PDB file of C-alpha atoms in Angstrom:
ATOM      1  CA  UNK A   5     -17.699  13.887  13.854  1.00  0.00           C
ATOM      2  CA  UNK A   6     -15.968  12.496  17.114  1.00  0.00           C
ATOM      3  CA  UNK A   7     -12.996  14.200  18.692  1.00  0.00           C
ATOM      4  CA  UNK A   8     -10.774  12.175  17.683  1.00  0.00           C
ATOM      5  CA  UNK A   9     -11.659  12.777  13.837  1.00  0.00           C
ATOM      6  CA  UNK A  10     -10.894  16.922  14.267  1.00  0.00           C
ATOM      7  CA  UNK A  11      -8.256  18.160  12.109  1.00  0.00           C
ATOM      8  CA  UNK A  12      -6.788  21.519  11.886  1.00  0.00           C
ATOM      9  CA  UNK A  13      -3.934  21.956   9.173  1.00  0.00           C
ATOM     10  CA  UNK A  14      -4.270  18.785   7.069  1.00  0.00           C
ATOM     11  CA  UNK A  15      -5.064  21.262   3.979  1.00  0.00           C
ATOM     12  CA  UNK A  16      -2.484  23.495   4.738  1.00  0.00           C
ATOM     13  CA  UNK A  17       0.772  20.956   4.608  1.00  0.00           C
ATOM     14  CA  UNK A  18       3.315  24.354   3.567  1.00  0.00           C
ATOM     15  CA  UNK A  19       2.802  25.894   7.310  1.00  0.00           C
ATOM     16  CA  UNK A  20       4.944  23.117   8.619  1.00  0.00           C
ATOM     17  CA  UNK A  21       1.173  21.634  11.014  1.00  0.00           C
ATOM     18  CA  UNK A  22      -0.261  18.905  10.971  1.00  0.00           C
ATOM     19  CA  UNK A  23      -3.725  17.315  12.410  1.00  0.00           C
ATOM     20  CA  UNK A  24      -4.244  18.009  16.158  1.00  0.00           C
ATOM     21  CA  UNK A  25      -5.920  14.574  17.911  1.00  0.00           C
ATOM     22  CA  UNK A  26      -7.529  14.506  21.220  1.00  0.00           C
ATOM     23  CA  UNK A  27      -6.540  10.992  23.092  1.00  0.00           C
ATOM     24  CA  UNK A  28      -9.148   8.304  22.928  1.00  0.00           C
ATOM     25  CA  UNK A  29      -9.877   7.514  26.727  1.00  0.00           C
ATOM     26  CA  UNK A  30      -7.782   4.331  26.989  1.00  0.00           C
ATOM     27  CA  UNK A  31      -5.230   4.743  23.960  1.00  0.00           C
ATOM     28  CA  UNK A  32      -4.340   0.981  24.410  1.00  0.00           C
ATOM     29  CA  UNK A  33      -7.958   0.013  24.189  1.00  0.00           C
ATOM     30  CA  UNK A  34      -7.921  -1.775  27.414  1.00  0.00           C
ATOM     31  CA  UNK A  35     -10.200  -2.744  29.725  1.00  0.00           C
ATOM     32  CA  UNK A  36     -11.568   0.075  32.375  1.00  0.00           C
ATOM     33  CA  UNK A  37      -9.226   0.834  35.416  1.00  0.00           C
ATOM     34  CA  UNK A  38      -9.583  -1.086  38.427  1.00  0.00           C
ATOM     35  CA  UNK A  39     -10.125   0.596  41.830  1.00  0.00           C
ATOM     36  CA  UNK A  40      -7.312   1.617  44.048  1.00  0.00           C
ATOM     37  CA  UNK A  41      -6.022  -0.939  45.907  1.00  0.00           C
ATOM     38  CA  UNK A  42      -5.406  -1.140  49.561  1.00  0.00           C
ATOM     39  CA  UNK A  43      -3.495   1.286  51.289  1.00  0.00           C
ATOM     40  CA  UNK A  44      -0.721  -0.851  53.085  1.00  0.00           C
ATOM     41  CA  UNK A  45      -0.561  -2.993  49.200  1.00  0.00           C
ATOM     42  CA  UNK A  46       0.097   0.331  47.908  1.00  0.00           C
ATOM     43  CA  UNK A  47       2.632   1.363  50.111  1.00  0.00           C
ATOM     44  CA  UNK A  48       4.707  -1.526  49.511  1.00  0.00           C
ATOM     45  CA  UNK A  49       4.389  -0.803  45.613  1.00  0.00           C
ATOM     46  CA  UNK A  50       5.905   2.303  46.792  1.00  0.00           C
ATOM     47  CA  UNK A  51       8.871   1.346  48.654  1.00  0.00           C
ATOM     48  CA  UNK A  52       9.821  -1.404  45.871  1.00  0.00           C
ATOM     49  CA  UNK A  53       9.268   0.958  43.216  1.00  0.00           C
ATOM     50  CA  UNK A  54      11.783   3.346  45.495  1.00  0.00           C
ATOM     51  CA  UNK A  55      14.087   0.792  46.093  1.00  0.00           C
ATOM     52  CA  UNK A  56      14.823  -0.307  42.642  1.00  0.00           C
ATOM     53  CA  UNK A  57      14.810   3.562  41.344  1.00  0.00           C
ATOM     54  CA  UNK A  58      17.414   3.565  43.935  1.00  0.00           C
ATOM     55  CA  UNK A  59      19.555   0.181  42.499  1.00  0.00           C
ATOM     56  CA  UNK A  60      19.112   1.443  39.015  1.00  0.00           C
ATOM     57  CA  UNK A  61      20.474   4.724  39.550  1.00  0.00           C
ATOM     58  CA  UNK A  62      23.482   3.242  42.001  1.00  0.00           C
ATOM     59  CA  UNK A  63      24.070   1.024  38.930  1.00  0.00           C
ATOM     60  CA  UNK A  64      24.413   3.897  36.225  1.00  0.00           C
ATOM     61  CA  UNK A  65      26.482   6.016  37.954  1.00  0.00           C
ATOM     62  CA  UNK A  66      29.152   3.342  38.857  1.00  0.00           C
ATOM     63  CA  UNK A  67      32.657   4.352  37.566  1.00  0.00           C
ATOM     64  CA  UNK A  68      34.716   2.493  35.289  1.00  0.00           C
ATOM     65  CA  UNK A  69      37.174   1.572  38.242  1.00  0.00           C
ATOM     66  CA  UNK A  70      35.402  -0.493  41.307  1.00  0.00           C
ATOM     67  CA  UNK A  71      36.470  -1.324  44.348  1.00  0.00           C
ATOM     68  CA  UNK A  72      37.575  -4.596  45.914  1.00  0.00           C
ATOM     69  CA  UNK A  73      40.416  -5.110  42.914  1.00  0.00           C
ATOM     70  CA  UNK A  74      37.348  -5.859  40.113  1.00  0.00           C
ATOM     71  CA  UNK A  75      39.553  -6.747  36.906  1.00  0.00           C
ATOM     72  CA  UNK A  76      37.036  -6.156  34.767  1.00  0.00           C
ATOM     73  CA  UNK A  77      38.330  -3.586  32.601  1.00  0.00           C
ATOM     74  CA  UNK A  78      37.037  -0.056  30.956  1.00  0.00           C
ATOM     75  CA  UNK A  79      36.761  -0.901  27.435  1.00  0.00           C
ATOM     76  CA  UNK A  80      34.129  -3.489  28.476  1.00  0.00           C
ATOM     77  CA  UNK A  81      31.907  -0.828  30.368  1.00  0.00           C
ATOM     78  CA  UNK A  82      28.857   0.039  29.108  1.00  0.00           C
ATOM     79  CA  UNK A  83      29.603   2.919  25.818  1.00  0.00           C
ATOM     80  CA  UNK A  84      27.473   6.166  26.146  1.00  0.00           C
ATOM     81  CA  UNK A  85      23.758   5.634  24.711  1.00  0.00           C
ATOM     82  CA  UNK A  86      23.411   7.683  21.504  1.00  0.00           C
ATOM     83  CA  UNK A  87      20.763   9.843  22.431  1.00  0.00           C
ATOM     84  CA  UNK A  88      23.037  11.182  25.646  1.00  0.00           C
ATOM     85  CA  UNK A  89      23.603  15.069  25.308  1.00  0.00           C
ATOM     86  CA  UNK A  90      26.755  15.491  23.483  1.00  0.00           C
ATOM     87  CA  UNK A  91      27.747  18.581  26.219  1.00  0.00           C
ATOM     88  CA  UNK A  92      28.369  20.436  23.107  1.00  0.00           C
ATOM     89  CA  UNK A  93      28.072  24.393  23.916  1.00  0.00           C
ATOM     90  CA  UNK A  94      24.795  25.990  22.436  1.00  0.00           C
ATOM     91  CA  UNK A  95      25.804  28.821  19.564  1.00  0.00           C
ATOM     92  CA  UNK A  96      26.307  32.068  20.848  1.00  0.00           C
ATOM     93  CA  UNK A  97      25.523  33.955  17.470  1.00  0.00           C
ATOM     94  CA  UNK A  98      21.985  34.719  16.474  1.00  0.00           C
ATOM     95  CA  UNK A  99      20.489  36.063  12.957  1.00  0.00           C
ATOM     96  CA  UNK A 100      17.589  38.141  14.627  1.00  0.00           C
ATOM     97  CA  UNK A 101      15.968  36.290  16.968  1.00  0.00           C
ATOM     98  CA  UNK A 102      17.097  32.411  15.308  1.00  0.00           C
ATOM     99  CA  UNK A 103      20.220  30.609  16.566  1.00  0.00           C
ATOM    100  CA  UNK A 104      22.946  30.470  13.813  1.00  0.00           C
ATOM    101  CA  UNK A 105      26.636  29.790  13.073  1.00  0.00           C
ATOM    102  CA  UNK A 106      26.153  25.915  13.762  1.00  0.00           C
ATOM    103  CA  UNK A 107      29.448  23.274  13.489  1.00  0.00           C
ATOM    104  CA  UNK A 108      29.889  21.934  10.600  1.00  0.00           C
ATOM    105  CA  UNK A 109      29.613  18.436  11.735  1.00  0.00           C
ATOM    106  CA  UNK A 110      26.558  16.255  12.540  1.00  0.00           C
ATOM    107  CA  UNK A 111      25.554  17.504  15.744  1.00  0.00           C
ATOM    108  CA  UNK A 112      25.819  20.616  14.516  1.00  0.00           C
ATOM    109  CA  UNK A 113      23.061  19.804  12.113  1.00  0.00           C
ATOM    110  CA  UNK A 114      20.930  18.289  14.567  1.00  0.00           C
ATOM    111  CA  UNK A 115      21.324  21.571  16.769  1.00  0.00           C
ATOM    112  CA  UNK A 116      20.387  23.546  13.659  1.00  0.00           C
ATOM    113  CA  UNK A 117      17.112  21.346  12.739  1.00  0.00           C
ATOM    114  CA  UNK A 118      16.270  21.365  16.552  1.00  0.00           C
ATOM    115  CA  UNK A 119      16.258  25.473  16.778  1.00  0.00           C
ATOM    116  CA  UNK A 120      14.752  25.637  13.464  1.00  0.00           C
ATOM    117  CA  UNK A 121      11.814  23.457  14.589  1.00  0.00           C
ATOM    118  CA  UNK A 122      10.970  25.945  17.399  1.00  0.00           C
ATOM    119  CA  UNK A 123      11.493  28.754  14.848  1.00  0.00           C
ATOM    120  CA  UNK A 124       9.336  27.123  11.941  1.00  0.00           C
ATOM    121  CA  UNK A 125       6.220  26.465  15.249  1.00  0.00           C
ATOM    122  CA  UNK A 126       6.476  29.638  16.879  1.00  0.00           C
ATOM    123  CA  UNK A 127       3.359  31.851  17.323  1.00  0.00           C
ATOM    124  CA  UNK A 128       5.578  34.387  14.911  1.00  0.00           C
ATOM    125  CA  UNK A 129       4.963  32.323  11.928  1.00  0.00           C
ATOM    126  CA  UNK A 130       1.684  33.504  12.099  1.00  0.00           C
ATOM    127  CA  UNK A 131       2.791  37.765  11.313  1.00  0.00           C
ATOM    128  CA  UNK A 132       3.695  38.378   8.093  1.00  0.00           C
ATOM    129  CA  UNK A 133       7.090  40.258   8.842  1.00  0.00           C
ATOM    130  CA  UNK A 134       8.538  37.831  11.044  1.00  0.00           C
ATOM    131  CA  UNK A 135       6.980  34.749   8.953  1.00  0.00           C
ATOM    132  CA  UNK A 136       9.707  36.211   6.046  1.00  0.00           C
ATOM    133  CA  UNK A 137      12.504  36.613   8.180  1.00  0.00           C
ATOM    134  CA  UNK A 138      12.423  33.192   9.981  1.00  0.00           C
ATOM    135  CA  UNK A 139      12.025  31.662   6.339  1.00  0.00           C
ATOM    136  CA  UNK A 140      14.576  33.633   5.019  1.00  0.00           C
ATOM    137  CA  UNK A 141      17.098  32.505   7.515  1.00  0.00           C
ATOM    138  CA  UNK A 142      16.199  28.874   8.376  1.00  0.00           C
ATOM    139  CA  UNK A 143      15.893  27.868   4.363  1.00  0.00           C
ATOM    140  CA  UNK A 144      18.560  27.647   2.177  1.00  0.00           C
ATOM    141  CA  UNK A 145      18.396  30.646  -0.528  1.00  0.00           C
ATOM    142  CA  UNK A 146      17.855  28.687  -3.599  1.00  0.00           C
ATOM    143  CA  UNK A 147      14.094  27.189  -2.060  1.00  0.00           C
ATOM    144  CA  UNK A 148      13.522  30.213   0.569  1.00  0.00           C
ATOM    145  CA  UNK A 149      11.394  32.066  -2.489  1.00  0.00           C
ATOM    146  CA  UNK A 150       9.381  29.416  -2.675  1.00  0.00           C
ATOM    147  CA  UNK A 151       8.747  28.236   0.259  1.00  0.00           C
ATOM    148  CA  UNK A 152       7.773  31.751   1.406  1.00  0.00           C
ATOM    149  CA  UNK A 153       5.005  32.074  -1.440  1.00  0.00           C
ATOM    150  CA  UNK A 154       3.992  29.259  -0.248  1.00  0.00           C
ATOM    151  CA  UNK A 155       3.648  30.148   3.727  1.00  0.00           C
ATOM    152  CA  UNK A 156       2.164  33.218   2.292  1.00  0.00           C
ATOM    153  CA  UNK A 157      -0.929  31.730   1.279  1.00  0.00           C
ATOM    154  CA  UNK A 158      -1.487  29.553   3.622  1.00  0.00           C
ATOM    155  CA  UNK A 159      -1.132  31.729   6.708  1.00  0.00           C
ATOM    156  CA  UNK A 160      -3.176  34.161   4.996  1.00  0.00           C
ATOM    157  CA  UNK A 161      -5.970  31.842   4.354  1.00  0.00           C
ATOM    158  CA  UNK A 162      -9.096  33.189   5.835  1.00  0.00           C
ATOM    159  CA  UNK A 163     -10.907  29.635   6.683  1.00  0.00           C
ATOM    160  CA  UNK A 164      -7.525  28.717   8.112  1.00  0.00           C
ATOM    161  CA  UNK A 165      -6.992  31.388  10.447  1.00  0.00           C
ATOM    162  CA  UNK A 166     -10.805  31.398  11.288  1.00  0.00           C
ATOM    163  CA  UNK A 167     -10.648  27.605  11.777  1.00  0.00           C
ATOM    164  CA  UNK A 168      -7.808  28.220  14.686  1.00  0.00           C
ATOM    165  CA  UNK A 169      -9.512  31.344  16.059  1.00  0.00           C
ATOM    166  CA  UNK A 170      -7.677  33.817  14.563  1.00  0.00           C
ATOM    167  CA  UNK A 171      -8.341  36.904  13.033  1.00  0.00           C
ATOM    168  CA  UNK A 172      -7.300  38.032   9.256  1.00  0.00           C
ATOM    169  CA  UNK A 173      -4.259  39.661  10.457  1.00  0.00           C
ATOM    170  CA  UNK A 174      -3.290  36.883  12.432  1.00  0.00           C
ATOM    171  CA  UNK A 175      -3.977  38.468  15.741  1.00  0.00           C
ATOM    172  CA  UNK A 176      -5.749  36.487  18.899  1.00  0.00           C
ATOM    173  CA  UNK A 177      -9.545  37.427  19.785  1.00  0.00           C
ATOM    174  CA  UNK A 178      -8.858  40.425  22.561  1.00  0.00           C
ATOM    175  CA  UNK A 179      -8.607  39.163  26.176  1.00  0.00           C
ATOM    176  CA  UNK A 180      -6.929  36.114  24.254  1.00  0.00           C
ATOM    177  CA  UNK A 181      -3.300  34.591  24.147  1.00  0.00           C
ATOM    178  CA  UNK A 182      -2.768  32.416  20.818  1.00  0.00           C
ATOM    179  CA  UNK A 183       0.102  29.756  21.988  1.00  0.00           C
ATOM    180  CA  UNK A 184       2.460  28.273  18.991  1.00  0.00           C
ATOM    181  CA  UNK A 185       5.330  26.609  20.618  1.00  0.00           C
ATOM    182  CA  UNK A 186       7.872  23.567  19.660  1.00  0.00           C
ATOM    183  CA  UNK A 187       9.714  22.043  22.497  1.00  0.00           C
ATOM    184  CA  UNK A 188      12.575  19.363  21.160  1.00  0.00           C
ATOM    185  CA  UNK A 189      12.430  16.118  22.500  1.00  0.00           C
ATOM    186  CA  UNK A 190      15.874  14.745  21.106  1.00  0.00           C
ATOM    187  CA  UNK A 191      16.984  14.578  17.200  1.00  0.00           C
ATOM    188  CA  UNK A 192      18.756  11.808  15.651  1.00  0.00           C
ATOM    189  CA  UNK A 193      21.374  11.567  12.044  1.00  0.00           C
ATOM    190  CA  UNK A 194      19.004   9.422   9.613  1.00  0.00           C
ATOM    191  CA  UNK A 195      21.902  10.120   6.626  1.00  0.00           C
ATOM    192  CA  UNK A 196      25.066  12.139   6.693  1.00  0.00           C
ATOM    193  CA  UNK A 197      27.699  13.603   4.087  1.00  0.00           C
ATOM    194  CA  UNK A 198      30.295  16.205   3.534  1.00  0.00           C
ATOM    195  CA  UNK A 199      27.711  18.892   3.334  1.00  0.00           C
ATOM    196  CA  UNK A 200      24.212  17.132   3.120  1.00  0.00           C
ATOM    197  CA  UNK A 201      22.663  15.900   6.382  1.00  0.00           C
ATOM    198  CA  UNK A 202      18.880  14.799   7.140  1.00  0.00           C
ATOM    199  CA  UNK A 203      18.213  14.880  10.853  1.00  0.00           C
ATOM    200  CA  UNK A 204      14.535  14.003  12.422  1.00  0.00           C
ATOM    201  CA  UNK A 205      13.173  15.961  15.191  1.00  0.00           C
ATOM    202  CA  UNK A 206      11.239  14.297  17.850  1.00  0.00           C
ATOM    203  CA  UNK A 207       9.020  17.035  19.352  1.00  0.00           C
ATOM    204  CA  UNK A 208       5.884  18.114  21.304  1.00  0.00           C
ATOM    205  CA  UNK A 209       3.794  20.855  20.521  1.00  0.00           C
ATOM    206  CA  UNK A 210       1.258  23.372  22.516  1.00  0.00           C
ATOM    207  CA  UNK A 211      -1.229  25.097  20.401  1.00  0.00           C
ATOM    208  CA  UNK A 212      -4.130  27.119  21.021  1.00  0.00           C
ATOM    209  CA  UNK A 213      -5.815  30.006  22.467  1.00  0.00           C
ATOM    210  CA  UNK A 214      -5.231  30.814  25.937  1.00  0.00           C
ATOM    211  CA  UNK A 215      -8.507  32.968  27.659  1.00  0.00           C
ATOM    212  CA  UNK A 216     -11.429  32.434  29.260  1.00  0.00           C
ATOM    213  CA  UNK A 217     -13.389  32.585  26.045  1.00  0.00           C
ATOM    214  CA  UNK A 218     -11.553  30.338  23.852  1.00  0.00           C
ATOM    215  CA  UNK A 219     -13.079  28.257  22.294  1.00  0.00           C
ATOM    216  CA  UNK A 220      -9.777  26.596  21.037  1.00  0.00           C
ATOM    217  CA  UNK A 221      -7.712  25.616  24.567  1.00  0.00           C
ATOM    218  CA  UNK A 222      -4.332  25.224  24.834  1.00  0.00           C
ATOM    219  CA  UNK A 223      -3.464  21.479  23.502  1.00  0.00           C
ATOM    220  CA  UNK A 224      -0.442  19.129  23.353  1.00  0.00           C
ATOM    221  CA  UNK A 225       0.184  17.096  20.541  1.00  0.00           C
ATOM    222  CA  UNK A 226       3.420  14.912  19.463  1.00  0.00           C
ATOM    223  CA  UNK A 227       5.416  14.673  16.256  1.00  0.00           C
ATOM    224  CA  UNK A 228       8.828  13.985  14.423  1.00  0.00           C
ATOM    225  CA  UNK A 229       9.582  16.015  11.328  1.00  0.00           C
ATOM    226  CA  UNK A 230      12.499  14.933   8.735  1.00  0.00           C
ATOM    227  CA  UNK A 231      14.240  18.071   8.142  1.00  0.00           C
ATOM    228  CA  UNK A 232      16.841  17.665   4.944  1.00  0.00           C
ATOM    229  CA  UNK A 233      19.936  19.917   5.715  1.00  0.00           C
ATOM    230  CA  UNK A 234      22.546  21.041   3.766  1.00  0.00           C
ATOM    231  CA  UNK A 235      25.663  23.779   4.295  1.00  0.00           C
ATOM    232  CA  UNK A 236      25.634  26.841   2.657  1.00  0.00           C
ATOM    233  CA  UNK A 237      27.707  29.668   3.458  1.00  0.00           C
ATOM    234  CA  UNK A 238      29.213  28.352   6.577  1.00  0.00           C
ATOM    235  CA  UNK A 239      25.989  27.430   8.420  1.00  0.00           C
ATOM    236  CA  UNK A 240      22.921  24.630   7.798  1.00  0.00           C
ATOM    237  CA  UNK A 241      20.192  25.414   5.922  1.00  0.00           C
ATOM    238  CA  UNK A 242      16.822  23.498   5.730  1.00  0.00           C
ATOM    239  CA  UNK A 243      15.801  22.222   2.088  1.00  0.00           C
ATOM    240  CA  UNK A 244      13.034  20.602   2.487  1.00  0.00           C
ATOM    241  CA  UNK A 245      11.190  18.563   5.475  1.00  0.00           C
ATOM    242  CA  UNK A 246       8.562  16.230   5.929  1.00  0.00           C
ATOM    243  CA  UNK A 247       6.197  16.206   9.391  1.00  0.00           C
ATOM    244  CA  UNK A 248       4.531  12.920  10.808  1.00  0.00           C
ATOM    245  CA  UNK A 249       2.679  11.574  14.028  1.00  0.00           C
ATOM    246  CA  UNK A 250       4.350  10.716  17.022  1.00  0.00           C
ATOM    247  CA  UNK A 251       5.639   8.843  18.680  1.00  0.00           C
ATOM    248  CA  UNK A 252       2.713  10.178  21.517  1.00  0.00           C
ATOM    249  CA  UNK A 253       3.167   8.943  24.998  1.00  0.00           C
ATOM    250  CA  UNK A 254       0.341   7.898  27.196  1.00  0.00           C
ATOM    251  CA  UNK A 255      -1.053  10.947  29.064  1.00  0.00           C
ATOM    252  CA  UNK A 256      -1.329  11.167  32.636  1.00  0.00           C
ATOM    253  CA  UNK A 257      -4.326  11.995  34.914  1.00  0.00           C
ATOM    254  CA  UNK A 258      -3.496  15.547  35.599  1.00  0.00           C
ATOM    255  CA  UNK A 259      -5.788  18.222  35.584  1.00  0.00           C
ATOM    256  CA  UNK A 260      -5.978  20.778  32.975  1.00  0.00           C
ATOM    257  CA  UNK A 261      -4.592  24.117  34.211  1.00  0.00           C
ATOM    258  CA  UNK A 262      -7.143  27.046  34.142  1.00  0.00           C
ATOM    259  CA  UNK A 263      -6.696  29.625  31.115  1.00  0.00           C
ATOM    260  CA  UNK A 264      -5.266  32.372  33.174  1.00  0.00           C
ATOM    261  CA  UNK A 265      -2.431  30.048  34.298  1.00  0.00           C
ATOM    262  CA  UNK A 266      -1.712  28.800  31.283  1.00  0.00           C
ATOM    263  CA  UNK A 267      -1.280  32.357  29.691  1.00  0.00           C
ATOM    264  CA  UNK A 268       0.867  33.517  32.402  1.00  0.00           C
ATOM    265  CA  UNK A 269       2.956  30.271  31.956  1.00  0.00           C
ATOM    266  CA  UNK A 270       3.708  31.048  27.956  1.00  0.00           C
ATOM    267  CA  UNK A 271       4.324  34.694  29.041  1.00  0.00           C
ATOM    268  CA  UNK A 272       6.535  34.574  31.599  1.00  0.00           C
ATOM    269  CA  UNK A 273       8.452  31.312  30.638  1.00  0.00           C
ATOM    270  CA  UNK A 274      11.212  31.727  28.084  1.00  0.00           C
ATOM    271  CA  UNK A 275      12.475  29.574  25.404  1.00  0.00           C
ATOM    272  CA  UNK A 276      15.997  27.711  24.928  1.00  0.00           C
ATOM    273  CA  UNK A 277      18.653  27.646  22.512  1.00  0.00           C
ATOM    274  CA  UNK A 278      18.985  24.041  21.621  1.00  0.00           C
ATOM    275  CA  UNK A 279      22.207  21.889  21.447  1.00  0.00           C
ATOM    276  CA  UNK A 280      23.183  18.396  20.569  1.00  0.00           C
TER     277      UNK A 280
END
């Protein structure tokens, strides 16, 4: 079986993974890189590059009045693009450790699927008391029952936890760190109503374990999961969802960070409370 054929979770579609894929080496199939060129022809790749960064960003951040008695007027200036931050402030109230008490409006639903993505891929999901309370607050009552017997099982699968490294319990190998983590890329309003709103979630995600004697690293892989919202008792609940591939960007040639600074990375940096 090649690397790119390995699969983790495709059996298990209730604990909200999916299949982890290692990059082919040239994802566009291309042809092999060519050699670096020159180093004067690369500096003046450089300074062009520079210089239109430069133009691009002097053009973005004109105003809407010019100088020099331009007539052209503000309604015909460029209108915000839709995936611009909304400057909405982030909740302030919390139900445990979850952000709650979202707007009952459509970026308020898109905050709530956002934090509920990072709840939902969390390295919690994987302990039995805190896998009940995240469910219990990110679902809506009437599937939370449900949904929970069906986490259940598939967290406490034996093959599935072995298959990731883990141990019965759920607990990392000792000397190990097991990394879960969702980071939001942006969310966009697929269909809205009064109180019914499905938002997708573009997102990457790290997962692994962290130590010198993993034999599971740390890996990064991309997704977008269709979260189906709806109000109930004055905050957004999740009904149901569905998880997909991508969209994955090409990776760059950096080098893999060693284990020990990878763990002290997912120790010591926090997460965020996300807002539309």
């Amino acid at each position: 079986m090649s690397p790119g054929d390995e699969q983790a979770y495709t059996d298990y579609p209730e604990t909200g993974h999916t299949r982890t894929r290692l990059p082919d080496p040239d994802p566009y199939g291309g042809a092999p890189r060519r050699p670096h060129r020159t180093s004067s022809r690369s500096l003046v790749t450089v300074v062009g590059v520079v210089v239109l960064l430069i133009a691009a960003i002097a053009f973005a951040n004109r105003g809407d009045d010019s100088a020099g008695g331009d007539t052209t007027t503000k309604g015909a200036q460029p209108r915000a693009a839709s995936t611009a931050a909304s400057g909405a402030k982030p909740v302030d109230t919390k139900t445990g450790s979850i952000p709650s008490g979202f707007p009952h409006t459509e970026q308020g639903a898109q905050s709530a699927a956002a934090n509920y993505a990072v709840a939902l891929g969390s390295a919690e999901m994987f302990s039995t008391g805190w896998r009940h309370q995240i469910v219990d607050t990110v679902y809506a009552p009437d599937v939370a029952a449900a949904k929970q017997s069906a986490m259940d099982s598939a967290y406490s699968n034996e093959k599935f936890l072995a298959n990731i490294g883990l141990a019965k319990d759920g607990s990392a190998p000792k000397g190990q760190t097991f990394v879960s983590r969702v980071i939001p890329v942006g969310t966009k309003v697929t269909s809205s109503g009064p109180d019914a709103t499905t938002v997708e979630v573009w997102y990457t995600s790290l997962f692994g374990l962290s130590g010198e004697a993993s034999r599971n690293p740390v890996t990064e892989s991309w997704y977008t999961t269709t979260y189906e919202l709806k109000w109930v008792n004055g905050d957004w609940k999740i009904t149901d969802f569905q998880q997909k591939d991508g969209p994955v960007p090409v990776g760059r040639d950096q080098t893999a960070s060693s284990a020990d600074d990878m763990t002290k990375a997912v120790e010591e940096y926090g997460g965020f409370t996300y807002a539309r």
